[in-house]
Short mmCIF file of C-alpha atoms and ligand atoms in Angstrom, two decimals:
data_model
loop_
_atom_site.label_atom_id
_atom_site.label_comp_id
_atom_site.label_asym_id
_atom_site.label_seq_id
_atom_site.Cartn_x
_atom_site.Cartn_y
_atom_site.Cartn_z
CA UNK K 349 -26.53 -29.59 15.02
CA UNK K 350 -28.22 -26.27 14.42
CA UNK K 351 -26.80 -23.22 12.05
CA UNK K 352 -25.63 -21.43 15.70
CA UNK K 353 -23.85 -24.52 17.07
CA UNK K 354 -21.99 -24.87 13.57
CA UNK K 355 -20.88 -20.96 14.14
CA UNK K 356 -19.94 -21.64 17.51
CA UNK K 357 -17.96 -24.27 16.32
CA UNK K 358 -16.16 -21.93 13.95
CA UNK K 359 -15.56 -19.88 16.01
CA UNK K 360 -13.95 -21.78 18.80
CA UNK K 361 -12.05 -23.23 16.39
CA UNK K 362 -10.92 -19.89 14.98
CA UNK K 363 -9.50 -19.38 18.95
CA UNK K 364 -7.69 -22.61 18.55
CA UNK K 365 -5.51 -22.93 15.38
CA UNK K 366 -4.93 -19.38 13.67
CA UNK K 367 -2.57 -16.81 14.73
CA UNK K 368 -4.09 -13.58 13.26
CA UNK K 369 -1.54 -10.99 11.96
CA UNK K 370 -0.84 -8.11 13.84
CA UNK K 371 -3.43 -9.10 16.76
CA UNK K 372 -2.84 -9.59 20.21
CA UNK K 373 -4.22 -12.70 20.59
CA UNK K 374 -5.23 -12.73 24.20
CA UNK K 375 -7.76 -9.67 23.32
CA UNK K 376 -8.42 -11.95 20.00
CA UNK K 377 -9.47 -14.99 22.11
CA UNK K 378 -11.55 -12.79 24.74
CA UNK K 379 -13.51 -11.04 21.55
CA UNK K 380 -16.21 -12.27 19.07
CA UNK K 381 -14.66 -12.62 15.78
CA UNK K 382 -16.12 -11.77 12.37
CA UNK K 383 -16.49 -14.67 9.93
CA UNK K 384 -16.62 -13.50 6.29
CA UNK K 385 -18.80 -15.56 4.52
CA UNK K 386 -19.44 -14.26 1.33
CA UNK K 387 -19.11 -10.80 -0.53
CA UNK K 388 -20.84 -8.95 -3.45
CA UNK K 389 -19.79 -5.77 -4.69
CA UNK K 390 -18.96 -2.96 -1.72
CA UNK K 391 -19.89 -5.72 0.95
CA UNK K 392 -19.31 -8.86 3.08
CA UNK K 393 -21.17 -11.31 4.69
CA UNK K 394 -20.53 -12.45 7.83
CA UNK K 395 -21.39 -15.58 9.48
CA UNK K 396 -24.87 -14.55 11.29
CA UNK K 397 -25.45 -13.62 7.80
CA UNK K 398 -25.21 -9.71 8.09
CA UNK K 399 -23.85 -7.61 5.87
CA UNK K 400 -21.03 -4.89 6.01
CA UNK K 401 -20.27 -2.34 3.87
CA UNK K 402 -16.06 -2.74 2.90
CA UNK K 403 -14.80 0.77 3.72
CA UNK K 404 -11.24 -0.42 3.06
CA UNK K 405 -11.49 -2.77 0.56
CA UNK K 406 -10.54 -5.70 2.28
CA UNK K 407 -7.47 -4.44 3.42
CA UNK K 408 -6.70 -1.51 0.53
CA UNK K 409 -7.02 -4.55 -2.20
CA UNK K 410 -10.76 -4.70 -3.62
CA UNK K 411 -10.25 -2.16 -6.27
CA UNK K 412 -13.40 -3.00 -8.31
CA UNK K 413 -15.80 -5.10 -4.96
CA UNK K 414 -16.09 -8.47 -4.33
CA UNK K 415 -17.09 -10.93 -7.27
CA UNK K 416 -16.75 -9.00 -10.08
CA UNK K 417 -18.11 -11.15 -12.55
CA UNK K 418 -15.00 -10.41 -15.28
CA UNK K 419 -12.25 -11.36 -12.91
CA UNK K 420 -14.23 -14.54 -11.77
CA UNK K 421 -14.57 -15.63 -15.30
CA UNK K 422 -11.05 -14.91 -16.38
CA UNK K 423 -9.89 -17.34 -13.15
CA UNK K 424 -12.27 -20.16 -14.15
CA UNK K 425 -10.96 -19.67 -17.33
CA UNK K 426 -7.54 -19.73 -16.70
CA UNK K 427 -8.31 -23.05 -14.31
CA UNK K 428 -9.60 -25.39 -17.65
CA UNK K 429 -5.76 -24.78 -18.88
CA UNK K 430 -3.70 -24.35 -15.64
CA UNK K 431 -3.65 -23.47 -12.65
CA UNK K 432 0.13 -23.03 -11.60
CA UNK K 433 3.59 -23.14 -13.91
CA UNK K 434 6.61 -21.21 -12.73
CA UNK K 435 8.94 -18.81 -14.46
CA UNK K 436 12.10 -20.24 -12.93
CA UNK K 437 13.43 -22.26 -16.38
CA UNK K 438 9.91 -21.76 -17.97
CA UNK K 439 7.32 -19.32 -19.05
CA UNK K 440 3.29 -19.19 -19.25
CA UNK K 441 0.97 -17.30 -21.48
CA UNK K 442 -0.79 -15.60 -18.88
CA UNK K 443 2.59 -13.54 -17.30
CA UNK K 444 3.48 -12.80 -20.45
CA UNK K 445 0.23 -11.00 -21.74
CA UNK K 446 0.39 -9.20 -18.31
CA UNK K 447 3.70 -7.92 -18.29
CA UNK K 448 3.16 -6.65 -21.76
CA UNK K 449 -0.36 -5.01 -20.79
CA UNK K 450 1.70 -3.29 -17.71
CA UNK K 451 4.70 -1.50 -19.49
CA UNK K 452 1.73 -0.76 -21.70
CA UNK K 453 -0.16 0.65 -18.87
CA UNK K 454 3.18 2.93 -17.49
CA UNK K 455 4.08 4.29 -21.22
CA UNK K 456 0.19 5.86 -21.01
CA UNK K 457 0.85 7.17 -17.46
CA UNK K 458 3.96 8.36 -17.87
CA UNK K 459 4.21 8.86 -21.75
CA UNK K 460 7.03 11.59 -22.99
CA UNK K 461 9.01 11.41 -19.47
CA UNK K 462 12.49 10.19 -18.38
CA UNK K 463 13.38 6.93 -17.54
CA UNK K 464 10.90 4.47 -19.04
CA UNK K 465 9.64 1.18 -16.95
CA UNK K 466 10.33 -1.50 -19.53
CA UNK K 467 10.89 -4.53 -17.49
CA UNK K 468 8.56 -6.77 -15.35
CA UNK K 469 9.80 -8.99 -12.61
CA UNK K 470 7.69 -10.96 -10.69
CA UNK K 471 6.88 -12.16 -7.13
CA UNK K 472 3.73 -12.45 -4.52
CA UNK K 473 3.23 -9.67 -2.21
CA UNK K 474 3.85 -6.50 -1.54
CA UNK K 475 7.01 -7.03 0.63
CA UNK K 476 8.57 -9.25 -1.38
CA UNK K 477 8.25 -6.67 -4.24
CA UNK K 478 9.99 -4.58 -1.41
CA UNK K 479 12.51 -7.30 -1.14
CA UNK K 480 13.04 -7.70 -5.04
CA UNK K 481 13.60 -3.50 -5.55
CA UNK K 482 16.60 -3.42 -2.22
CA UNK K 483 18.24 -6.25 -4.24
CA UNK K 484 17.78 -4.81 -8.06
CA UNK K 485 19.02 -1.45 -6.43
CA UNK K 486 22.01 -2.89 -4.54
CA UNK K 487 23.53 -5.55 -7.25
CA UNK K 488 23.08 -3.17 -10.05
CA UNK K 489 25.69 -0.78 -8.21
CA UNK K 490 27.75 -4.03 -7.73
CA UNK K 491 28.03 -4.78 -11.72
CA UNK K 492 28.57 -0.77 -12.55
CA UNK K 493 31.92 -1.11 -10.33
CA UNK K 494 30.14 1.01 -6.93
CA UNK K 495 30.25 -1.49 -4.11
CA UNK K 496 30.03 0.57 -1.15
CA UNK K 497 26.43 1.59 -2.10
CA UNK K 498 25.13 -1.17 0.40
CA UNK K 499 22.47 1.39 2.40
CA UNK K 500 18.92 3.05 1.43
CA UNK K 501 17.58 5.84 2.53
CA UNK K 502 14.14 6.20 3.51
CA UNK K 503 11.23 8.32 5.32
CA UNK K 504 9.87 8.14 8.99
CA UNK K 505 6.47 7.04 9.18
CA UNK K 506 7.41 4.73 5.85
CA UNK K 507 5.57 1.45 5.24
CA UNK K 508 6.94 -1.10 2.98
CA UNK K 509 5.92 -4.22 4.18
CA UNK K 510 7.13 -7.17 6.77
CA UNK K 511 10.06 -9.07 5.51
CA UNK K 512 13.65 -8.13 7.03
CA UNK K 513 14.45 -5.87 4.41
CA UNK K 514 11.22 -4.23 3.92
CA UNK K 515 11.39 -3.65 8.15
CA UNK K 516 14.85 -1.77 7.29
CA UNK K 517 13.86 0.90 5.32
CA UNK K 518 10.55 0.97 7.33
CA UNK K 519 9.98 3.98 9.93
CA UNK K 520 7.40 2.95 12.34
CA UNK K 521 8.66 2.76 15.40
CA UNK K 522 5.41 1.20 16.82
CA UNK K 523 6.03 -2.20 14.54
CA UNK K 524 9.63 -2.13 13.83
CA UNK K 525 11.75 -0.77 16.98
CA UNK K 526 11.72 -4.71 18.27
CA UNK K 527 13.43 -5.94 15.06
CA UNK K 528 16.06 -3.51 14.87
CA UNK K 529 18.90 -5.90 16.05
CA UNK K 530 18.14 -8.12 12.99
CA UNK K 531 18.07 -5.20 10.76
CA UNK K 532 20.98 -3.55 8.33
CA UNK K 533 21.66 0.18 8.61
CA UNK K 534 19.81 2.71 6.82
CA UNK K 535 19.68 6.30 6.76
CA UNK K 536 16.28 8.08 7.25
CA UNK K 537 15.04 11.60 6.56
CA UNK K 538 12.21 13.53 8.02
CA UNK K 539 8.57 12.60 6.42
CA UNK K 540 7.00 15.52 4.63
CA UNK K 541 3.75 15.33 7.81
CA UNK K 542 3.02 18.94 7.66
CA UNK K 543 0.33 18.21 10.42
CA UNK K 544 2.80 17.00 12.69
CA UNK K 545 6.51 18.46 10.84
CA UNK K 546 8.98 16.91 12.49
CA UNK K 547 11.21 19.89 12.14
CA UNK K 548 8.71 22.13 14.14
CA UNK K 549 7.81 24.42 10.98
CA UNK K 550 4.73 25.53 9.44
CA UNK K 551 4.11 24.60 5.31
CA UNK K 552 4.09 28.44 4.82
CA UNK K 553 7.65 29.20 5.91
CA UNK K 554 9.43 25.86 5.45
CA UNK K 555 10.99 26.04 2.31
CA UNK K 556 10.74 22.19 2.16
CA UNK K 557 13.22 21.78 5.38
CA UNK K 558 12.34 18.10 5.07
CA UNK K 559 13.90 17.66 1.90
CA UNK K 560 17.22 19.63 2.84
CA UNK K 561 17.51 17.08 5.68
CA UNK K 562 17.11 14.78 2.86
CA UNK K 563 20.02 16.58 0.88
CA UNK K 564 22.06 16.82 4.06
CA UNK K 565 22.41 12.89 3.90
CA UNK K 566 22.78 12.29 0.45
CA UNK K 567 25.35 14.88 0.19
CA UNK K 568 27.45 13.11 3.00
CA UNK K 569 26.54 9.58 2.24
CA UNK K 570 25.36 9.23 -1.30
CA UNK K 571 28.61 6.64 -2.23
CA UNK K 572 27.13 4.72 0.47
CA UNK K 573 23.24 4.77 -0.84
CA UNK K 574 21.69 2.62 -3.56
CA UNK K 575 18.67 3.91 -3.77
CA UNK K 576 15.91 5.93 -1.77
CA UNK K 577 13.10 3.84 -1.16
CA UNK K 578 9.35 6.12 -0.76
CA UNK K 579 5.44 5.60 -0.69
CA UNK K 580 4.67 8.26 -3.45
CA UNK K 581 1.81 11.02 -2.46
CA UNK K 582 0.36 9.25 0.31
CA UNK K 583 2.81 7.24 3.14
CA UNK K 584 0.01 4.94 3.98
CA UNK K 585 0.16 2.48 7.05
CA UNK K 586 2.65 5.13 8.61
CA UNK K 587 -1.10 7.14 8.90
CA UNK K 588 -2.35 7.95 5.70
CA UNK K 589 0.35 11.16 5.15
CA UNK K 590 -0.44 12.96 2.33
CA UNK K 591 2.38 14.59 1.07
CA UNK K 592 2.44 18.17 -0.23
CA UNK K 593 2.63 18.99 -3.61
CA UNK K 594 6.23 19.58 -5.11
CA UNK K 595 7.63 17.08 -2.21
CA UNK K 596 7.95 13.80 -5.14
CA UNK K 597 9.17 16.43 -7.57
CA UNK K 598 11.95 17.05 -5.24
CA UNK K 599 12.79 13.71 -3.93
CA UNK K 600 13.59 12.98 -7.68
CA UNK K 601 15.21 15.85 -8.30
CA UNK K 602 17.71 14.93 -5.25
CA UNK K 603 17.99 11.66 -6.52
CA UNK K 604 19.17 12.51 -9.72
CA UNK K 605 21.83 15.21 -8.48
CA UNK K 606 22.83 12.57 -6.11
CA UNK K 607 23.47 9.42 -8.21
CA UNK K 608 20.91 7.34 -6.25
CA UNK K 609 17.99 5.28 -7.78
CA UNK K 610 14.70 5.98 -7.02
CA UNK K 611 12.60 2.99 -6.02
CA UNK K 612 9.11 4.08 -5.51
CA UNK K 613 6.44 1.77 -4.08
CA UNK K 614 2.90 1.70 -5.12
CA UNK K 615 1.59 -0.88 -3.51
CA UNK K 616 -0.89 0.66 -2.12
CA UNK K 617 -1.48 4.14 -4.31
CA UNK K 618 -1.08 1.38 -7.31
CA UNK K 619 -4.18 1.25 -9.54
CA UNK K 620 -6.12 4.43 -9.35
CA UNK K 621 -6.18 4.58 -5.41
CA UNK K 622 -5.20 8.07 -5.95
CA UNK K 623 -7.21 9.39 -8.60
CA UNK K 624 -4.25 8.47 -11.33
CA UNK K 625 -3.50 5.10 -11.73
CA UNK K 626 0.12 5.83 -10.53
CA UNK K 627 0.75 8.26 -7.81
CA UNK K 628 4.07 9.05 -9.36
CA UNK K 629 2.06 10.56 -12.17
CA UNK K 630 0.70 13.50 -9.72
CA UNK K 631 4.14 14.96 -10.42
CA UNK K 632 4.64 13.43 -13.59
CA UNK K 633 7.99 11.12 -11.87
CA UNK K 634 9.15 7.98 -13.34
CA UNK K 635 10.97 6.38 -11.39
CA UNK K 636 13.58 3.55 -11.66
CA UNK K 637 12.24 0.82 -9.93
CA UNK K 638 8.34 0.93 -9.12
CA UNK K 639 6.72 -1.94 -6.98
CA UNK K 640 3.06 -2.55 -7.34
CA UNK K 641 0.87 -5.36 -5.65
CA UNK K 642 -2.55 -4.46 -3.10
CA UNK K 643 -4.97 -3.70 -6.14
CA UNK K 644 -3.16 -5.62 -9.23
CA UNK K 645 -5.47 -8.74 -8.87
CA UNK K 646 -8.29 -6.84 -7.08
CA UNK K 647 -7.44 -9.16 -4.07
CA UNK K 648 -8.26 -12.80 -5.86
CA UNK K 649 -4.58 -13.61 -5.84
CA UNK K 650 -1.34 -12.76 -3.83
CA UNK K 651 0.85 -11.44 -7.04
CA UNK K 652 3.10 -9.06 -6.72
CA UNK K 653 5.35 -6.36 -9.38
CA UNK K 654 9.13 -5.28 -9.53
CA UNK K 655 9.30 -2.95 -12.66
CA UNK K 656 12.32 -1.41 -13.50
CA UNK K 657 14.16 0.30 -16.49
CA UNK K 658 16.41 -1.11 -19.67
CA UNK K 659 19.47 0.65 -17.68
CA UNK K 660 18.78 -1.75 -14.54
CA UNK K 661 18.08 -4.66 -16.65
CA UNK K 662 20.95 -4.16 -18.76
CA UNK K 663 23.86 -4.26 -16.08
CA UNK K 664 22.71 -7.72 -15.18
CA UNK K 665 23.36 -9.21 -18.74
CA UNK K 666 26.56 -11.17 -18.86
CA UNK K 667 28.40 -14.95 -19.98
CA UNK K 668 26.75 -16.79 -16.96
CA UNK K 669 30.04 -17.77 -15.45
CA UNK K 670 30.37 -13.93 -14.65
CA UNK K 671 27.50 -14.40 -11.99
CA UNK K 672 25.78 -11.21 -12.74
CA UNK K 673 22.23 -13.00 -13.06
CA UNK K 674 20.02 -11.62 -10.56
CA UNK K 675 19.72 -14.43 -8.00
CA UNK K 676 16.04 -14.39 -6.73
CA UNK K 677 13.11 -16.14 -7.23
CA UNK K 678 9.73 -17.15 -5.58
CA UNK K 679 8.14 -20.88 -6.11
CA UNK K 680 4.77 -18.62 -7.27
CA UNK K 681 6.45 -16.27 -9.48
CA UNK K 682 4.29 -15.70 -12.56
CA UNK K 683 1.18 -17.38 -11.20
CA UNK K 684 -1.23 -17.95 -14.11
CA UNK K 685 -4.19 -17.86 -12.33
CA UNK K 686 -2.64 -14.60 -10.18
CA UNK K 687 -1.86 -13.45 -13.74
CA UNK K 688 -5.14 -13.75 -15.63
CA UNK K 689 -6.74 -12.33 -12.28
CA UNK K 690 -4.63 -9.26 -13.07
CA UNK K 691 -5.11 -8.68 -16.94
CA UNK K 692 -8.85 -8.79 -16.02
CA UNK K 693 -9.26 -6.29 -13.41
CA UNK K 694 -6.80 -3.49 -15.38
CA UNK K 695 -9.22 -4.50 -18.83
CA UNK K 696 -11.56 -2.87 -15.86
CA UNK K 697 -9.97 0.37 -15.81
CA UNK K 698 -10.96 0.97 -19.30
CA UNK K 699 -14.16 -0.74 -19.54
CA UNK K 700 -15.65 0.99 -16.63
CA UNK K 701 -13.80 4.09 -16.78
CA UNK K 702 -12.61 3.84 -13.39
CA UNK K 703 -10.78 7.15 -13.42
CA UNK K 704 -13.00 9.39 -15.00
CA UNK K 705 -16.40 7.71 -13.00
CA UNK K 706 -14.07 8.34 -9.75
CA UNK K 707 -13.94 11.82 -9.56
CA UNK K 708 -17.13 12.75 -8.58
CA UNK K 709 -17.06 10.43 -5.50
CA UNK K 710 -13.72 12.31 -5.05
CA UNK K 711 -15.54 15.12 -4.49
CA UNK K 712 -17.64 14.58 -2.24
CA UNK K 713 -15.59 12.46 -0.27
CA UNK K 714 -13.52 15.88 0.22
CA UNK K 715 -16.69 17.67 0.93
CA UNK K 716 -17.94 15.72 4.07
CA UNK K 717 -14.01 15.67 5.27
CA UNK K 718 -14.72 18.89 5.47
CA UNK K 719 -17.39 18.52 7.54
CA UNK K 720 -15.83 15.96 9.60
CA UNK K 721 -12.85 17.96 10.07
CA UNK K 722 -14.51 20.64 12.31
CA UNK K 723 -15.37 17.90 15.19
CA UNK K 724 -14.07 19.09 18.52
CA UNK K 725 -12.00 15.56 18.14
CA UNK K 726 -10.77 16.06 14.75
CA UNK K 727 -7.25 17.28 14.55
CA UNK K 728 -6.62 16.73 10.61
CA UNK K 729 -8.01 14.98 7.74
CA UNK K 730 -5.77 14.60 4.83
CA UNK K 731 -7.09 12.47 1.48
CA UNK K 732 -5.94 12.16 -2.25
CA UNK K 733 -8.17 10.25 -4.69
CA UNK K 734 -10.21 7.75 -2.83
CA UNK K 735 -7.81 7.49 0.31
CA UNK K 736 -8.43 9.19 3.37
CA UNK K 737 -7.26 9.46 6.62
CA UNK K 738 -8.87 11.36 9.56
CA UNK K 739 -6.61 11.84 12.87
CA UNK K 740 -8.24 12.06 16.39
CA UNK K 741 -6.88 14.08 18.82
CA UNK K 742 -7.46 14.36 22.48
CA UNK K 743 -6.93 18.42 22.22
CA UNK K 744 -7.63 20.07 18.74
CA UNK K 745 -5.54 22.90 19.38
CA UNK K 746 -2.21 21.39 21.40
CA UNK K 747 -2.78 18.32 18.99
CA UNK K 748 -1.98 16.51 22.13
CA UNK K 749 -3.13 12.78 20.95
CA UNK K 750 -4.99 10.23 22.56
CA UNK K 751 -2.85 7.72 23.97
CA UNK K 752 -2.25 5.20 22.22
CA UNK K 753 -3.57 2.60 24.61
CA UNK K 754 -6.91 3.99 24.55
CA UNK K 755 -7.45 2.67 21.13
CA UNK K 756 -9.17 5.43 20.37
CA UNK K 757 -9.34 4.49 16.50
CA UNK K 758 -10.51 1.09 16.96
CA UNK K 759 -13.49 2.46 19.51
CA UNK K 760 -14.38 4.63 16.16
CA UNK K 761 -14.32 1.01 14.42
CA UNK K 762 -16.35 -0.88 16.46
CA UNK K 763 -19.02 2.12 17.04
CA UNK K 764 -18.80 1.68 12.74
CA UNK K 765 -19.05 -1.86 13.00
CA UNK K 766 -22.72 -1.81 15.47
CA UNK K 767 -23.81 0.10 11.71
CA UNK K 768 -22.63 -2.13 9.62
CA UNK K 769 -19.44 -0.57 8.22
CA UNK K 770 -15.78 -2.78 8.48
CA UNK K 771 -12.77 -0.16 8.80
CA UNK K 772 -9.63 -0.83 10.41
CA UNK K 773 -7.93 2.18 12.10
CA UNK K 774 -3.94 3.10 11.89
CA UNK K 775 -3.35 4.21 15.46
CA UNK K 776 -5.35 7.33 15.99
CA UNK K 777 -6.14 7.72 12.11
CA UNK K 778 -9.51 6.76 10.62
CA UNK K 779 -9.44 5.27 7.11
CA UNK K 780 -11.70 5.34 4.46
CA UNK K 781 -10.32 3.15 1.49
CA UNK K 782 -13.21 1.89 -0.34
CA UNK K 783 -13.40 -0.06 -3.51
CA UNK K 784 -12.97 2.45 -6.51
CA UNK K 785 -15.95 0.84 -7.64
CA UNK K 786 -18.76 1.76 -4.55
CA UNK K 787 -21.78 4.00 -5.75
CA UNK K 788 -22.07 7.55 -4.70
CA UNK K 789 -25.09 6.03 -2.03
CA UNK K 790 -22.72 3.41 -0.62
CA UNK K 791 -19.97 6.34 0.01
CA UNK K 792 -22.64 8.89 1.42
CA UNK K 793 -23.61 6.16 3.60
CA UNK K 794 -19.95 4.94 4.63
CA UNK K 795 -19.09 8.79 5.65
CA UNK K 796 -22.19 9.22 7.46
CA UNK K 797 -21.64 6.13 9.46
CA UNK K 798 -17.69 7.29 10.25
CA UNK K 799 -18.80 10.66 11.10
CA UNK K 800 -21.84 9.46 13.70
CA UNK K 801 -19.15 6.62 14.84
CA UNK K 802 -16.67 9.23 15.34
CA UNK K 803 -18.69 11.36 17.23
CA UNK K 804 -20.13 8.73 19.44
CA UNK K 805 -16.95 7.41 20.24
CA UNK K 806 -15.19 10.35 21.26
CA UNK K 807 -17.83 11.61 23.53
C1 PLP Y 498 0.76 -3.25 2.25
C2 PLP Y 498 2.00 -2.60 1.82
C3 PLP Y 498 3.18 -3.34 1.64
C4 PLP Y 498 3.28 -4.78 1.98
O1 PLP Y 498 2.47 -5.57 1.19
P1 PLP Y 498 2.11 -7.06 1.65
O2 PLP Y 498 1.40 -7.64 0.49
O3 PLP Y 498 1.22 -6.91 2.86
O4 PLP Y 498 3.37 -7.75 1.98
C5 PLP Y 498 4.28 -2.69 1.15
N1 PLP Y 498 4.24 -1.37 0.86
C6 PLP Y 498 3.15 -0.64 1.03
C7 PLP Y 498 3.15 0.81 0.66
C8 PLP Y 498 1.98 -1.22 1.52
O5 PLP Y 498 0.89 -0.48 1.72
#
């Protein structure tokens, strides 16, 4: 059989057995998939044996490219002693030298602030990190005597993953409108999307209206809320939001006056995405619970992050008869290999000096937004650190969108695609989420390509 009969083969057995996440599959089955074959640094190989520059990091995770040679070594390493253990009744060297290295990592980000992250609790994703935070949140008010806290409050346009509880606080109405029947009640204030305020107003004279909606509910129904649940700085899937500065400042502020917790999660601003290595830091919040996954293996492994204070922790220590343990647990929590995958990749912060060699690419990534921004198309591009997001509209001035039917974003992507740049569009919004890593060619070349695909496209 030749090399094109084996990819034809792949292929048609693609169309056969997998159902592909968020993907109608009757477009799926009519389409030519990519296969990913291989990767190196900023790119991937695909089955024909072309190559693709990664202009969002496989899915916001490839912090530092594809085969870094320190991460790959640190796995095979880890493999000659073991691959899996679990910390249910048992622990393992390699979640242990990673939980130490994180609280580590959050005393340098947020050293000399109020509360400090001391605690590490583990899981596999990003929603199940979600998952872990409701839970923390809601039993800890259970064991200090409040038991009507059983709601969250959250943003529109929030993201937090797929799992039931994760879909509850979410505010996409696109993804999560179908579910609502299976879903418990939560209260939701306006997002801070100053391109689109929900409350009609302009940043100049708002006054932060969005946040007294957010007081408004808290001051009714804060003995009903555990905690409110945000993206920090940038609400991601809900479009790449970036929120305006003071907004995190005063979400904290609210949560404090209110007796909430603040759950705050990073999964995908986590790890330098945004120029810090925690977006809280932009406003110098701590949080009480934080949830990291996305970057915190640079993709190698699903592992996931619940860190939370001494306060949190504390409440759950009883005799065990009194039942205050916290009753969750995943078979993979505390992967070894997912572990040492992690303690190599943040040594990478350090030894590459991922924050200071990112600002320049910072730069210019705001300088050809910029540029892109005055397209007839273009109706707002919003970034922080090395996350972008770039919304078409049909009509720059009503900001009357293109519908969403047209798939106007994914026409952008596929225009991208014919020059050998993978993206994958929210909606109408473009975004560029490369690895922290790429060179300042790679990026120049990755923004060309969006701005000629963009262009094309909306012709
Ligand atoms: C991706 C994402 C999640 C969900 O993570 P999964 O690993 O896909 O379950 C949760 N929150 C945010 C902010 C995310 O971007």
């Amino acid at each position: 059989m030749s090399y094109l009969d084996d990819i034809k083969n792949l292929v048609a057995s693609d169309k056969k057995y997998i159902w592909h996440p968020f993907t109608q599959m009757k477009e799926w089955i009519e389409d030519e998939p990519i296969i990913i074959t291989e990767g190196r640094d900023c790119f991937l190989k695909d089955a024909n044996g072309k190559w693709y520059l990664d202009g969002v990091s496989s899915i916001w995770v490839s912090i530092h490219g594809h085969r870094k040679k320190e991460i790959d070594d640190a796995i095979k390493n880890q493999l000659d002693k073991i691959a899996h253990s679990s910390l249910l009744g048992l622990s393992n060297i390699p979640s242990i030298e990673l939980a130490k290295k994180l609280i580590r990592l959050t005393d340098k980000s947020f050293a000399g602030l109020n509360p400090r992250l001391s605690k590490v609790f583990y899981s596999d994703n990003g929603s199940t990190a979600v998952e872990v935070s409701l839970k923390m949140a809601f039993q800890y008010w259970i064991h200090k005597g409040k038991k009507n806290k059983t709601s969250f409050l959250s943003l529109k346009n929030a993201y937090l993953g797929d799992t039931i509880g994760a879909v509850s606080v979410g505010g996409i109405d696109i993804f999560h409108e179908v579910f609502r029947p299976l879903l418990f009640k939560t209260y939701k204030a306006p997002s801070p999307y100053c391109y689109n305020c929900e409350l009609s107003k302009t940043p100049l004279e708002c006054s932060f209206a969005c946040l007294n909606e957010m007081e408004k509910i808290l001051e009714r129904h804060s003995d009903e809320i555990a905690a409110v649940i945000i993206e920090p700085i940038v609400q991601a899937a809900g479009g790449m939001i970036v929120w305006p500065d003071g907004y995190l400042n005063g979400v904290r502020y609210l949560c404090d006056k209110y007796n909430v917790l603040l759950i705050a999660d990073e999964v995908a601003t986590g790890f330098g995405r945004t120029g810090k290595m925690f977006a809280c830091e932009h406003e110098g919040v701590v949080p009480d619970i934080m949830c990291l996954s996305k970057g915190i293996t640079n993709g190698y492994m699903p592992l996931a992050v619940t860190l939370t204070t001494d306060k949190i922790y504390n409440a759950f220590l009883g005799e065990f008869k009194d039942l205050k343990t916290f009753f969750h647990g995943h078979s993979y929590t505390g992967n070894p290999l997912a572990c040492a995958a992690a303690i190599a990749s943040i040594d990478l912060f350090e030894k590459e000096e991922i924050l200071k060699n990112m600002q320049p690419k910072i730069a210019i990534l705001r300088d050809k937004l910029r540029e892109i921004a005055d397209l007839p198309s273009i109706g707002d591009v919003r970034n922080k650190g090395l996350i972008a997001g770039i919304e078409l509209v049909k009509n720059k001035s009503t900001k009357e969108p293109y519908p969403w039917e047209e798939k106007m974003g994914w026409k952008v992507a596929y225009k991208a695609r014919e020059e050998g740049v993978l993206i994958r569009p929210l909606g109408n919004v473009i975004v560029i989420m490369p690895p922290l890593s790429i060179s300042l060619e790679n990026l120049e070349r990755l923004l060309g390509v969006i701005k000629g695909s963009i262009i094309s496209a909306t012709r």
